[in-house]
Amino acid sequence: MKGSLLALMIAAVSTGVAANTYQNETTLNYGWGDIANTDSDLDAWQLSHRFYLSPVDTSGNAPLAESAFINKNASVFATLGRFSVDGDDQNNWSVGGEFMSSQHNFYGSLEWTHFSNTNDQQVDASLGYFITNDWLVGAIAEHSSPDEGGSTTNYGVMTKKLWDLGTGDMMNLEATVLDYRNWSTTRYGVGADYYFGKNFSAGVGYQWLSDGVFSESEDSLSLRARWFAMQNLSVQAEVAFDTLETADDLYSVGVSYRF
C-alpha cells in the first residue's frame, strides 16, 4: 500500500516531464521585507492560476519561461493575495486575461483587482502589436479607484523583445513608461533576462520616478532568477532594493507547476 502511494506521488509530480505541452500553470509566491522609516514588517502571499485556451508547445528552442509568449497562447487567470503589515492583514483578488494568437499579430490584456473590505479597485489594460513574432510593442493604461475616492487613470507605452543569440541562449529585453499625470511625474522601467538554454535564467530590472528620463527622484534595482528543475516545475527568487512602493528592500521566492 505504501509503495502504491509513493508511486502515485512520484507520478503526480513527474506528469508532463516528458510531455511537450501544458495548459495550466499554478504559482505560489511569498514575499517579505520592511517599510522604510518605520518599524513595520511586511509579509505577502500570492496564489495564482493561469489557464491557456490552447495547449502551450514547449518542444521548440525558446526558453520554457517564454513558451506562451513565443507561441502566442491566449490565457485567462485568477489570483488571490494576502499581505500583512505588523499583523494587520489585507486580502485581494484579481481576474484577467491575455489575448494573442498565431493567426494574427494583435495583443491585448486586462486585469481587474479588488481589495477586500474596501472599495479599492484597480484595472490594468494593454493593447499591442507584434512587429515580429518575438517583438511586442503596445500602449498601457492603469486605472485606480481608491477607497477614499478620487479615481485616476495613467497611460504609457511598453515593449518586449526576445533575442535569439544563435548559441542556444536567448535574452529578453523589456521597457515601460507610465505617466502619472496627477503627480506630474513619470515611472520608467527597464529589464533584461539572460536565458542559459531553456531551463535557467538570471535577470535584472531597474525602475525610477522622474519628471525627466535622466533626473530620477526615486529608483529601485532588482535581481531575479528562475530555474526549471523539471520541464513542468520551476522555482524563482527575486530581491528588490529600495522598492518604489516601500522605499526599502523586498525579497520573494516562489514555485510554479505546469500540467
PDB file of C-alpha atoms in Angstrom:
ATOM      1  CA  MET A   1       0.000   0.000   0.000  1.00  0.00           C
ATOM      2  CA  LYS A   2       2.837   2.399   0.916  1.00  0.00           C
ATOM      3  CA  GLY A   3       4.586   1.510  -2.347  1.00  0.00           C
ATOM      4  CA  SER A   4       1.433   2.294  -4.333  1.00  0.00           C
ATOM      5  CA  LEU A   5       1.003   5.681  -2.636  1.00  0.00           C
ATOM      6  CA  LEU A   6       4.638   6.560  -3.267  1.00  0.00           C
ATOM      7  CA  ALA A   7       4.291   5.616  -6.929  1.00  0.00           C
ATOM      8  CA  LEU A   8       1.200   7.820  -7.257  1.00  0.00           C
ATOM      9  CA  MET A   9       3.005  10.768  -5.659  1.00  0.00           C
ATOM     10  CA  ILE A  10       6.000  10.403  -7.975  1.00  0.00           C
ATOM     11  CA  ALA A  11       3.692  10.133 -10.976  1.00  0.00           C
ATOM     12  CA  ALA A  12       1.795  13.268  -9.941  1.00  0.00           C
ATOM     13  CA  VAL A  13       4.988  15.324  -9.640  1.00  0.00           C
ATOM     14  CA  SER A  14       6.573  13.995 -12.807  1.00  0.00           C
ATOM     15  CA  THR A  15       3.475  14.243 -15.014  1.00  0.00           C
ATOM     16  CA  GLY A  16       4.376  16.306 -18.022  1.00  0.00           C
ATOM     17  CA  VAL A  17       8.157  15.894 -17.641  1.00  0.00           C
ATOM     18  CA  ALA A  18       8.310  14.028 -20.922  1.00  0.00           C
ATOM     19  CA  ALA A  19       5.358  15.862 -22.452  1.00  0.00           C
ATOM     20  CA  ASN A  20       5.888  18.806 -24.784  1.00  0.00           C
ATOM     21  CA  THR A  21       2.713  20.715 -23.891  1.00  0.00           C
ATOM     22  CA  TYR A  22       0.900  22.138 -20.883  1.00  0.00           C
ATOM     23  CA  GLN A  23      -2.373  24.048 -20.461  1.00  0.00           C
ATOM     24  CA  ASN A  24      -2.397  25.051 -16.781  1.00  0.00           C
ATOM     25  CA  GLU A  25       0.126  26.776 -14.533  1.00  0.00           C
ATOM     26  CA  THR A  26      -0.222  27.315 -10.774  1.00  0.00           C
ATOM     27  CA  THR A  27       2.188  29.613  -8.925  1.00  0.00           C
ATOM     28  CA  LEU A  28       2.706  30.277  -5.219  1.00  0.00           C
ATOM     29  CA  ASN A  29       4.853  33.246  -4.118  1.00  0.00           C
ATOM     30  CA  TYR A  30       5.931  34.532  -0.721  1.00  0.00           C
ATOM     31  CA  GLY A  31       7.462  37.954  -0.175  1.00  0.00           C
ATOM     32  CA  TRP A  32       8.813  39.779   2.846  1.00  0.00           C
ATOM     33  CA  GLY A  33      10.625  42.960   3.814  1.00  0.00           C
ATOM     34  CA  ASP A  34      10.412  46.194   5.769  1.00  0.00           C
ATOM     35  CA  ILE A  35       8.814  49.570   5.190  1.00  0.00           C
ATOM     36  CA  ALA A  36      11.384  52.357   5.284  1.00  0.00           C
ATOM     37  CA  ASN A  37      11.353  54.912   8.125  1.00  0.00           C
ATOM     38  CA  THR A  38       9.047  52.687  10.193  1.00  0.00           C
ATOM     39  CA  ASP A  39       9.389  49.606  12.368  1.00  0.00           C
ATOM     40  CA  SER A  40       6.829  47.755  10.238  1.00  0.00           C
ATOM     41  CA  ASP A  41       7.403  44.281   8.792  1.00  0.00           C
ATOM     42  CA  LEU A  42       5.723  43.304   5.536  1.00  0.00           C
ATOM     43  CA  ASP A  43       4.693  39.749   4.608  1.00  0.00           C
ATOM     44  CA  ALA A  44       2.822  38.824   1.426  1.00  0.00           C
ATOM     45  CA  TRP A  45       1.428  35.597  -0.045  1.00  0.00           C
ATOM     46  CA  GLN A  46       0.096  35.194  -3.563  1.00  0.00           C
ATOM     47  CA  LEU A  47      -1.522  32.178  -5.224  1.00  0.00           C
ATOM     48  CA  SER A  48      -2.349  32.365  -8.920  1.00  0.00           C
ATOM     49  CA  HIS A  49      -3.595  30.015 -11.615  1.00  0.00           C
ATOM     50  CA  ARG A  50      -3.461  30.544 -15.369  1.00  0.00           C
ATOM     51  CA  PHE A  51      -5.416  28.509 -17.934  1.00  0.00           C
ATOM     52  CA  TYR A  52      -4.349  28.594 -21.580  1.00  0.00           C
ATOM     53  CA  LEU A  53      -7.093  28.373 -24.170  1.00  0.00           C
ATOM     54  CA  SER A  54      -4.922  26.022 -26.214  1.00  0.00           C
ATOM     55  CA  PRO A  55      -2.009  23.772 -25.164  1.00  0.00           C
ATOM     56  CA  VAL A  56       1.370  25.516 -24.964  1.00  0.00           C
ATOM     57  CA  ASP A  57       4.073  23.799 -27.010  1.00  0.00           C
ATOM     58  CA  THR A  58       7.498  23.619 -25.321  1.00  0.00           C
ATOM     59  CA  SER A  59       9.269  21.485 -27.924  1.00  0.00           C
ATOM     60  CA  GLY A  60      10.967  24.417 -29.699  1.00  0.00           C
ATOM     61  CA  ASN A  61      14.183  26.236 -28.841  1.00  0.00           C
ATOM     62  CA  ALA A  62      12.511  29.005 -26.830  1.00  0.00           C
ATOM     63  CA  PRO A  63      13.128  29.114 -23.045  1.00  0.00           C
ATOM     64  CA  LEU A  64      10.443  27.296 -21.059  1.00  0.00           C
ATOM     65  CA  ALA A  65       9.549  30.585 -19.324  1.00  0.00           C
ATOM     66  CA  GLU A  66       8.792  32.199 -22.717  1.00  0.00           C
ATOM     67  CA  SER A  67       6.912  29.346 -24.421  1.00  0.00           C
ATOM     68  CA  ALA A  68       3.500  31.008 -24.235  1.00  0.00           C
ATOM     69  CA  PHE A  69       4.858  34.352 -25.472  1.00  0.00           C
ATOM     70  CA  ILE A  70       6.733  32.959 -28.462  1.00  0.00           C
ATOM     71  CA  ASN A  71       3.794  30.711 -29.459  1.00  0.00           C
ATOM     72  CA  LYS A  72       1.192  33.439 -28.774  1.00  0.00           C
ATOM     73  CA  ASN A  73      -1.017  31.355 -26.472  1.00  0.00           C
ATOM     74  CA  ALA A  74      -4.037  33.239 -25.077  1.00  0.00           C
ATOM     75  CA  SER A  75      -4.936  32.668 -21.419  1.00  0.00           C
ATOM     76  CA  VAL A  76      -7.188  33.621 -18.517  1.00  0.00           C
ATOM     77  CA  PHE A  77      -6.064  33.798 -14.903  1.00  0.00           C
ATOM     78  CA  ALA A  78      -7.096  34.410 -11.307  1.00  0.00           C
ATOM     79  CA  THR A  79      -5.003  35.494  -8.325  1.00  0.00           C
ATOM     80  CA  LEU A  80      -5.541  35.511  -4.562  1.00  0.00           C
ATOM     81  CA  GLY A  81      -3.253  37.671  -2.455  1.00  0.00           C
ATOM     82  CA  ARG A  82      -2.759  38.417   1.221  1.00  0.00           C
ATOM     83  CA  PHE A  83      -0.331  40.912   2.700  1.00  0.00           C
ATOM     84  CA  SER A  84       0.268  41.757   6.320  1.00  0.00           C
ATOM     85  CA  VAL A  85       1.879  44.809   7.930  1.00  0.00           C
ATOM     86  CA  ASP A  86       2.680  44.110  11.582  1.00  0.00           C
ATOM     87  CA  GLY A  87      -0.189  41.627  11.810  1.00  0.00           C
ATOM     88  CA  ASP A  88      -2.750  43.835  10.069  1.00  0.00           C
ATOM     89  CA  ASP A  89      -3.946  41.646   7.187  1.00  0.00           C
ATOM     90  CA  GLN A  90      -5.375  42.732   3.847  1.00  0.00           C
ATOM     91  CA  ASN A  91      -6.709  40.335   1.207  1.00  0.00           C
ATOM     92  CA  ASN A  92      -7.091  40.996  -2.505  1.00  0.00           C
ATOM     93  CA  TRP A  93      -8.067  39.060  -5.589  1.00  0.00           C
ATOM     94  CA  SER A  94      -7.890  39.639  -9.303  1.00  0.00           C
ATOM     95  CA  VAL A  95      -9.088  38.115 -12.558  1.00  0.00           C
ATOM     96  CA  GLY A  96      -7.944  38.800 -16.079  1.00  0.00           C
ATOM     97  CA  GLY A  97      -6.880  37.564 -19.457  1.00  0.00           C
ATOM     98  CA  GLU A  98      -4.105  37.851 -22.025  1.00  0.00           C
ATOM     99  CA  PHE A  99      -5.137  37.552 -25.657  1.00  0.00           C
ATOM    100  CA  MET A 100      -2.843  36.801 -28.598  1.00  0.00           C
ATOM    101  CA  SER A 101      -2.857  34.292 -31.426  1.00  0.00           C
ATOM    102  CA  SER A 102      -0.562  32.796 -34.036  1.00  0.00           C
ATOM    103  CA  GLN A 103      -3.280  33.732 -36.561  1.00  0.00           C
ATOM    104  CA  HIS A 104      -2.695  37.499 -36.171  1.00  0.00           C
ATOM    105  CA  ASN A 105      -0.244  39.994 -34.677  1.00  0.00           C
ATOM    106  CA  PHE A 106      -2.585  41.818 -32.271  1.00  0.00           C
ATOM    107  CA  TYR A 107      -2.230  41.649 -28.484  1.00  0.00           C
ATOM    108  CA  GLY A 108      -4.430  42.614 -25.547  1.00  0.00           C
ATOM    109  CA  SER A 109      -4.522  42.118 -21.784  1.00  0.00           C
ATOM    110  CA  LEU A 110      -6.876  43.097 -18.970  1.00  0.00           C
ATOM    111  CA  GLU A 111      -6.707  42.597 -15.191  1.00  0.00           C
ATOM    112  CA  TRP A 112      -9.162  43.724 -12.508  1.00  0.00           C
ATOM    113  CA  THR A 113      -8.025  43.770  -8.867  1.00  0.00           C
ATOM    114  CA  HIS A 114     -10.273  44.222  -5.823  1.00  0.00           C
ATOM    115  CA  PHE A 115      -9.141  44.740  -2.217  1.00  0.00           C
ATOM    116  CA  SER A 116     -11.366  43.009   0.328  1.00  0.00           C
ATOM    117  CA  ASN A 117     -13.416  45.005   2.870  1.00  0.00           C
ATOM    118  CA  THR A 118     -12.794  48.218   0.920  1.00  0.00           C
ATOM    119  CA  ASN A 119     -13.951  49.861  -2.269  1.00  0.00           C
ATOM    120  CA  ASP A 120     -10.390  49.896  -3.609  1.00  0.00           C
ATOM    121  CA  GLN A 121     -10.152  48.616  -7.166  1.00  0.00           C
ATOM    122  CA  GLN A 122      -7.577  48.725  -9.924  1.00  0.00           C
ATOM    123  CA  VAL A 123      -7.789  47.920 -13.635  1.00  0.00           C
ATOM    124  CA  ASP A 124      -4.685  47.371 -15.770  1.00  0.00           C
ATOM    125  CA  ALA A 125      -5.026  47.098 -19.544  1.00  0.00           C
ATOM    126  CA  SER A 126      -2.791  46.988 -22.590  1.00  0.00           C
ATOM    127  CA  LEU A 127      -3.144  46.869 -26.373  1.00  0.00           C
ATOM    128  CA  GLY A 128      -0.244  45.902 -28.571  1.00  0.00           C
ATOM    129  CA  TYR A 129       1.085  44.609 -31.847  1.00  0.00           C
ATOM    130  CA  PHE A 130       3.777  42.046 -32.675  1.00  0.00           C
ATOM    131  CA  ILE A 131       6.214  43.758 -35.051  1.00  0.00           C
ATOM    132  CA  THR A 132       7.873  40.372 -35.426  1.00  0.00           C
ATOM    133  CA  ASN A 133       6.993  37.052 -33.830  1.00  0.00           C
ATOM    134  CA  ASP A 134       9.263  37.819 -30.865  1.00  0.00           C
ATOM    135  CA  TRP A 135       8.896  41.614 -30.572  1.00  0.00           C
ATOM    136  CA  LEU A 136       5.830  43.215 -28.978  1.00  0.00           C
ATOM    137  CA  VAL A 137       5.080  46.937 -28.667  1.00  0.00           C
ATOM    138  CA  GLY A 138       1.976  48.477 -27.145  1.00  0.00           C
ATOM    139  CA  ALA A 139       0.110  51.030 -25.058  1.00  0.00           C
ATOM    140  CA  ILE A 140      -0.794  50.528 -21.385  1.00  0.00           C
ATOM    141  CA  ALA A 141      -3.344  52.062 -19.019  1.00  0.00           C
ATOM    142  CA  GLU A 142      -3.704  51.864 -15.238  1.00  0.00           C
ATOM    143  CA  HIS A 143      -6.955  52.937 -13.548  1.00  0.00           C
ATOM    144  CA  SER A 144      -7.172  53.195  -9.753  1.00  0.00           C
ATOM    145  CA  SER A 145     -10.272  53.792  -7.631  1.00  0.00           C
ATOM    146  CA  PRO A 146      -9.146  54.257  -4.002  1.00  0.00           C
ATOM    147  CA  ASP A 147     -11.472  53.770  -1.062  1.00  0.00           C
ATOM    148  CA  GLU A 148     -11.387  57.469  -0.189  1.00  0.00           C
ATOM    149  CA  GLY A 149     -12.445  58.455  -3.724  1.00  0.00           C
ATOM    150  CA  GLY A 150     -10.687  60.397  -6.452  1.00  0.00           C
ATOM    151  CA  SER A 151     -10.014  57.832  -9.159  1.00  0.00           C
ATOM    152  CA  THR A 152      -7.102  58.319 -11.553  1.00  0.00           C
ATOM    153  CA  THR A 153      -6.096  56.885 -14.928  1.00  0.00           C
ATOM    154  CA  ASN A 154      -2.485  56.791 -16.092  1.00  0.00           C
ATOM    155  CA  TYR A 155      -1.245  55.967 -19.595  1.00  0.00           C
ATOM    156  CA  GLY A 156       2.018  54.728 -21.027  1.00  0.00           C
ATOM    157  CA  VAL A 157       3.829  52.506 -23.507  1.00  0.00           C
ATOM    158  CA  MET A 158       5.672  49.197 -23.281  1.00  0.00           C
ATOM    159  CA  THR A 159       7.786  46.834 -25.348  1.00  0.00           C
ATOM    160  CA  LYS A 160       9.141  43.291 -25.025  1.00  0.00           C
ATOM    161  CA  LYS A 161      11.739  41.652 -27.286  1.00  0.00           C
ATOM    162  CA  LEU A 162      13.120  38.106 -27.175  1.00  0.00           C
ATOM    163  CA  TRP A 163      16.542  37.865 -28.833  1.00  0.00           C
ATOM    164  CA  ASP A 164      17.892  34.567 -30.172  1.00  0.00           C
ATOM    165  CA  LEU A 165      21.664  34.784 -29.690  1.00  0.00           C
ATOM    166  CA  GLY A 166      22.317  31.848 -32.011  1.00  0.00           C
ATOM    167  CA  THR A 167      24.225  29.906 -29.350  1.00  0.00           C
ATOM    168  CA  GLY A 168      21.322  28.102 -27.704  1.00  0.00           C
ATOM    169  CA  ASP A 169      20.946  31.040 -25.301  1.00  0.00           C
ATOM    170  CA  MET A 170      18.419  33.875 -25.539  1.00  0.00           C
ATOM    171  CA  MET A 171      17.853  37.278 -23.985  1.00  0.00           C
ATOM    172  CA  ASN A 172      14.615  39.007 -23.018  1.00  0.00           C
ATOM    173  CA  LEU A 173      14.505  42.821 -23.044  1.00  0.00           C
ATOM    174  CA  GLU A 174      11.564  44.852 -21.677  1.00  0.00           C
ATOM    175  CA  ALA A 175      10.785  48.521 -21.117  1.00  0.00           C
ATOM    176  CA  THR A 176       7.792  50.542 -19.852  1.00  0.00           C
ATOM    177  CA  VAL A 177       6.973  54.218 -19.469  1.00  0.00           C
ATOM    178  CA  LEU A 178       3.922  55.233 -17.406  1.00  0.00           C
ATOM    179  CA  ASP A 179       2.888  58.869 -16.973  1.00  0.00           C
ATOM    180  CA  TYR A 180       1.401  59.847 -13.591  1.00  0.00           C
ATOM    181  CA  ARG A 181      -0.446  62.968 -14.676  1.00  0.00           C
ATOM    182  CA  ASN A 182      -1.831  63.887 -11.245  1.00  0.00           C
ATOM    183  CA  TRP A 183       1.663  63.931  -9.709  1.00  0.00           C
ATOM    184  CA  SER A 184       3.500  65.427 -12.690  1.00  0.00           C
ATOM    185  CA  THR A 185       5.945  62.540 -12.727  1.00  0.00           C
ATOM    186  CA  THR A 186       6.691  59.511 -14.899  1.00  0.00           C
ATOM    187  CA  ARG A 187       7.566  55.949 -13.985  1.00  0.00           C
ATOM    188  CA  TYR A 188      10.222  54.306 -16.147  1.00  0.00           C
ATOM    189  CA  GLY A 189      11.230  50.667 -16.130  1.00  0.00           C
ATOM    190  CA  VAL A 190      13.766  48.535 -17.993  1.00  0.00           C
ATOM    191  CA  GLY A 191      14.661  44.892 -17.559  1.00  0.00           C
ATOM    192  CA  ALA A 192      16.700  42.093 -19.071  1.00  0.00           C
ATOM    193  CA  ASP A 193      16.761  38.323 -18.566  1.00  0.00           C
ATOM    194  CA  TYR A 194      19.501  36.059 -19.914  1.00  0.00           C
ATOM    195  CA  TYR A 195      18.379  32.506 -20.666  1.00  0.00           C
ATOM    196  CA  PHE A 196      21.100  29.899 -20.298  1.00  0.00           C
ATOM    197  CA  GLY A 197      19.429  27.335 -22.524  1.00  0.00           C
ATOM    198  CA  LYS A 198      15.792  26.522 -21.876  1.00  0.00           C
ATOM    199  CA  ASN A 199      15.804  25.902 -18.132  1.00  0.00           C
ATOM    200  CA  PHE A 200      17.603  28.704 -16.286  1.00  0.00           C
ATOM    201  CA  SER A 201      17.514  32.487 -16.408  1.00  0.00           C
ATOM    202  CA  ALA A 202      19.039  35.357 -14.467  1.00  0.00           C
ATOM    203  CA  GLY A 203      17.818  38.898 -14.815  1.00  0.00           C
ATOM    204  CA  VAL A 204      17.982  42.474 -13.638  1.00  0.00           C
ATOM    205  CA  GLY A 205      15.391  45.249 -13.515  1.00  0.00           C
ATOM    206  CA  TYR A 206      15.604  48.971 -12.865  1.00  0.00           C
ATOM    207  CA  GLN A 207      12.734  51.384 -12.182  1.00  0.00           C
ATOM    208  CA  TRP A 208      12.727  55.081 -11.429  1.00  0.00           C
ATOM    209  CA  LEU A 209      10.385  58.027 -10.939  1.00  0.00           C
ATOM    210  CA  SER A 210      11.268  61.265 -12.630  1.00  0.00           C
ATOM    211  CA  ASP A 211       9.981  64.394 -14.318  1.00  0.00           C
ATOM    212  CA  GLY A 212      12.612  63.666 -16.990  1.00  0.00           C
ATOM    213  CA  VAL A 213      14.297  60.496 -18.210  1.00  0.00           C
ATOM    214  CA  PHE A 214      17.693  61.301 -16.691  1.00  0.00           C
ATOM    215  CA  SER A 215      16.719  63.037 -13.433  1.00  0.00           C
ATOM    216  CA  GLU A 216      15.350  60.312 -11.183  1.00  0.00           C
ATOM    217  CA  SER A 217      13.885  61.284  -7.805  1.00  0.00           C
ATOM    218  CA  GLU A 218      13.410  57.686  -6.611  1.00  0.00           C
ATOM    219  CA  ASP A 219      14.728  54.439  -8.045  1.00  0.00           C
ATOM    220  CA  SER A 220      14.830  50.701  -7.425  1.00  0.00           C
ATOM    221  CA  LEU A 221      17.111  47.893  -8.613  1.00  0.00           C
ATOM    222  CA  SER A 222      16.028  44.244  -8.672  1.00  0.00           C
ATOM    223  CA  LEU A 223      17.827  40.931  -9.291  1.00  0.00           C
ATOM    224  CA  ARG A 224      15.921  37.774 -10.197  1.00  0.00           C
ATOM    225  CA  ALA A 225      16.404  34.156 -11.272  1.00  0.00           C
ATOM    226  CA  ARG A 226      14.241  31.234 -12.368  1.00  0.00           C
ATOM    227  CA  TRP A 227      15.157  27.563 -12.716  1.00  0.00           C
ATOM    228  CA  PHE A 228      13.089  24.756 -14.208  1.00  0.00           C
ATOM    229  CA  ALA A 229      14.144  21.770 -12.121  1.00  0.00           C
ATOM    230  CA  MET A 230      11.851  19.734 -14.358  1.00  0.00           C
ATOM    231  CA  GLN A 231      10.011  20.707 -17.505  1.00  0.00           C
ATOM    232  CA  ASN A 232       6.816  21.291 -15.522  1.00  0.00           C
ATOM    233  CA  LEU A 233       8.258  22.507 -12.191  1.00  0.00           C
ATOM    234  CA  SER A 234      10.178  25.733 -11.586  1.00  0.00           C
ATOM    235  CA  VAL A 235      11.420  27.803  -8.649  1.00  0.00           C
ATOM    236  CA  GLN A 236      12.116  31.530  -8.708  1.00  0.00           C
ATOM    237  CA  ALA A 237      13.588  34.187  -6.429  1.00  0.00           C
ATOM    238  CA  GLU A 238      13.927  37.962  -6.518  1.00  0.00           C
ATOM    239  CA  VAL A 239      15.360  40.758  -4.402  1.00  0.00           C
ATOM    240  CA  ALA A 240      14.460  44.412  -4.985  1.00  0.00           C
ATOM    241  CA  PHE A 241      16.484  47.180  -3.379  1.00  0.00           C
ATOM    242  CA  ASP A 242      14.733  50.408  -2.305  1.00  0.00           C
ATOM    243  CA  THR A 243      11.433  49.492  -3.944  1.00  0.00           C
ATOM    244  CA  LEU A 244       9.268  52.360  -5.118  1.00  0.00           C
ATOM    245  CA  GLU A 245       6.321  51.038  -3.067  1.00  0.00           C
ATOM    246  CA  THR A 246       8.020  50.685   0.349  1.00  0.00           C
ATOM    247  CA  ALA A 247      11.325  52.581  -0.125  1.00  0.00           C
ATOM    248  CA  ASP A 248      13.036  49.531   1.404  1.00  0.00           C
ATOM    249  CA  ASP A 249      14.310  46.123   0.274  1.00  0.00           C
ATOM    250  CA  LEU A 250      11.856  43.353  -0.585  1.00  0.00           C
ATOM    251  CA  TYR A 251      12.549  39.639  -1.077  1.00  0.00           C
ATOM    252  CA  SER A 252      10.418  36.949  -2.701  1.00  0.00           C
ATOM    253  CA  VAL A 253      10.568  33.239  -3.513  1.00  0.00           C
ATOM    254  CA  GLY A 254       8.100  31.130  -5.456  1.00  0.00           C
ATOM    255  CA  VAL A 255       7.311  27.849  -7.127  1.00  0.00           C
ATOM    256  CA  SER A 256       5.304  27.108 -10.280  1.00  0.00           C
ATOM    257  CA  TYR A 257       3.793  23.842 -11.510  1.00  0.00           C
ATOM    258  CA  ARG A 258       2.531  23.195 -15.033  1.00  0.00           C
ATOM    259  CA  PHE A 259       0.174  20.458 -16.183  1.00  0.00           C
TER     260      PHE A 259
END
